[in-house]
Amino acid sequence: MTDSSPTSADTSLADLPVGAHALVVAVELEGPLGQRLRDLGFRTDAPVQCRRRAPLGDPRVYELAGSQICLRRVEARSVRVRPVATGQVAPE
Amino acid sequence: MSAAPIRLGLVGSPNSGKTTLFNALTGLRARVGNYPGVTVERREGTAMIGAHALRVIDLPGTYSLDPISPDEAVVRQVLRGEIEDVPAPDGLIVTADACTLERSLNLVAQILETGIPTCLVLTMTDELHARGGELDQARLSDALGIPVVGVVGHRGIGLEALKGLLPDPAAWDRPAIPPPTGEAERQAWVTSVLERVLSKRPGRSERSEAIDRVMLHPVLGSAVFAVVMVLFFQLIFAWATPAMDFIDAGVGALAGASRGVFGEGFLADFVADGVISGVGAVVIFLPQILLLFTLLYVLEDVGYMARAAFVVDRLMGSVGLEGRAFVALLSSYACAVPGIMAARTIPSPRHRLVTILVAPLMTCSARLPVYALLIGAFVPAINVLGPIGLQGLALLGLYLLGVVAALVAAAVLNRTVLRGAAIPFYLELPPYRMPPLRLVASQVWGAASAFLKRAGTIILLTSMVLWVLLTFPRVEPPADLSPHAAAAYQLEHSAAGSVGHAIEPLIAPLGFDWKIGVGLVASLAAREVIVSTLAQIYAASEEDEISLRQAIQNDVYPDTGEPVFTNATAASLLVFFVFALQCMSTLATIRRETNSWGWPAFAFGYLLILAYGASFLTYRVVGAFA
């Protein structure tokens, strides 16, 4: 296991480093846009990992609920997440 | 009860195996149409199960019944029976990818709320096991209170069990307790169901991971993307050409043969030049459409298209488009017709519309004969930089002008005409899968037959009308003219010739005379037709491009003796062709894809204004330097 321990410092999904794990805190977006992100699985306490980024830096691929979802920075910014250590989100 | 056939709706998220199941149930007996008033495609088919003929409605893929796009809104409206002539289904088949069950269960919960009898089809169960997951189907059926069938569509596993169930949706098990309502309640319900049925979550797909390490690698991924796109373009361009030449020759031979049957006269001319070449103008696109859609659907179904869109999204995003638009625009280099049809893969209606509206600016192959004629006649064949010729540079410049214009137009359209609610860009990267050939074949056939039926009729009609305009009224040419000159005389006095004369004052500021005007009118059929029309006007033999080149170089205005085709006029005409939407096939395709006459009219209008403005400017600027 690596160093990073649970932290209370929430951040946005867009600022999650590639490879880092996190738990979704909330989608801070009203209306249909936020609804769609929740439909895609961005719900409170859902484990998410930033997997990679496109050659030009944006968009990035996130692994969530067994699928790989690709979001642009502008949408990913509205997803609040709490970074966690890898082991905490291993499949139960 | 026995009178109306049972209607079953097929619902599921994108990539859940819905279309594969639809094809497995209905074979190739799908009817494709549109829902009234929207551009959403409506697919229905008949499943023959024993003596029962069941109507199966393939609803657009959706993640939720809270719609954010017209496609998704249709799903909800159909389930509620809100669309005229589309009764609510008697039963629903929900497809769910076993590997992403959590997401699918949210949709299932919403669907159970509708009260329509529902059964769940679990797809990709083979993949779930390969990825180490374990799922108890009997428990899932208990937990949901509805029938659950595991189906591996392309192998036919589970299909018989499903077919046994389908004819009698009224008898399906219904949930004993009311389904959850509201987001929080649904979420808790999904979690509890998952805990009961999913004893082991699937791991990552190792195969997909390995492939993605190359495909999405910052450097390798870009290289793969470039190679795939170059091959894609090359195949559509190069592979379709022999088939298109073959069709062209076949249409020519058929037209010749019809003259043998009908002899001389209007009827023979009409059949040969109006009807047969009109049919030819439709059929000539088939090789490109079949090839393009085969490639497109294979790449899409395999899972690469989503990766390509991911790699290039940033570039397209800078002009307000998205990654998936790249393929449509690239295809438009061969021809805007398949390019516009390729825009179907773009889920956001606004992005799709912008892509359709700018696709005609990409330099299609029909512009090449026009460019070749004018560049050959007016750009000196000299080398400027070592082996690089000025003529080639001129051609490159025209291509670049088209691309830049398309990107600028996209950015402007996004900020003006099509401003408004955006839907977020999201893209699922599905695991790599081998698509069943049957699935690809049925998708390609669907696209090709839709083109033939919808766009084909309009193209044929326009072709016949243009023939009439170019032929009537008949006047008797002076007796001493050669056959070529007599044809030119008749063309000048035809309705199209009159139009050419009538619009001369309008196009004079661009440096065009009435002869070019006739060519522009005729080129509405297809851009390259201006070359054969000019050949006819200049009484040159169409086969002999050199003589046409000389004829336009030597042509002078009768009153002033000034040359008609100055460098400024030639440049102005070239620029006009970069912009103008002189192509009825493209217009017919836009009409078919947007299900409206408004958008083809808009596309024609804005591109005509652009063409006029740019030509005017070119004529002045080049004229000032000459």
PDB file of C-alpha atoms in Angstrom, chain B residues 31 58 75 94 118 126 133 154 189 299 336 350 360 366 406 427 458 467 495 566 570 626:
ATOM      1  CA  ARG B  31     -38.501  -1.334 -40.613  1.00  0.00           C
ATOM      2  CA  ASP B  58     -36.008  -1.065 -30.660  1.00  0.00           C
ATOM      3  CA  VAL B  75     -38.179   6.393 -24.850  1.00  0.00           C
ATOM      4  CA  VAL B  94     -34.692  -4.459 -20.630  1.00  0.00           C
ATOM      5  CA  THR B 118     -41.021  -6.180 -17.721  1.00  0.00           C
ATOM      6  CA  ASP B 126     -19.728 -14.785 -20.618  1.00  0.00           C
ATOM      7  CA  GLY B 133     -17.448 -12.021 -11.556  1.00  0.00           C
ATOM      8  CA  HIS B 154     -24.175 -13.663 -30.818  1.00  0.00           C
ATOM      9  CA  TRP B 189     -32.680  -0.436  -3.422  1.00  0.00           C
ATOM     10  CA  LEU B 299     -14.776   0.295 -35.668  1.00  0.00           C
ATOM     11  CA  ALA B 336     -20.453  14.765 -47.951  1.00  0.00           C
ATOM     12  CA  ARG B 350     -26.646  20.080 -31.409  1.00  0.00           C
ATOM     13  CA  PRO B 360     -20.278  20.172 -47.088  1.00  0.00           C
ATOM     14  CA  ALA B 366     -16.795  15.928 -56.912  1.00  0.00           C
ATOM     15  CA  ALA B 406     -15.530  24.287 -41.816  1.00  0.00           C
ATOM     16  CA  LEU B 427     -18.260   8.946 -23.591  1.00  0.00           C
ATOM     17  CA  ILE B 458     -35.208  13.436 -54.324  1.00  0.00           C
ATOM     18  CA  TRP B 467     -32.787  17.855 -67.652  1.00  0.00           C
ATOM     19  CA  ALA B 495     -34.659  27.634 -69.720  1.00  0.00           C
ATOM     20  CA  THR B 566      -9.221  36.286 -66.349  1.00  0.00           C
ATOM     21  CA  ALA B 570     -10.867  31.740 -62.384  1.00  0.00           C
ATOM     22  CA  ALA B 626      -3.265  41.371 -61.917  1.00  0.00           C
TER      23      ALA B 626
END
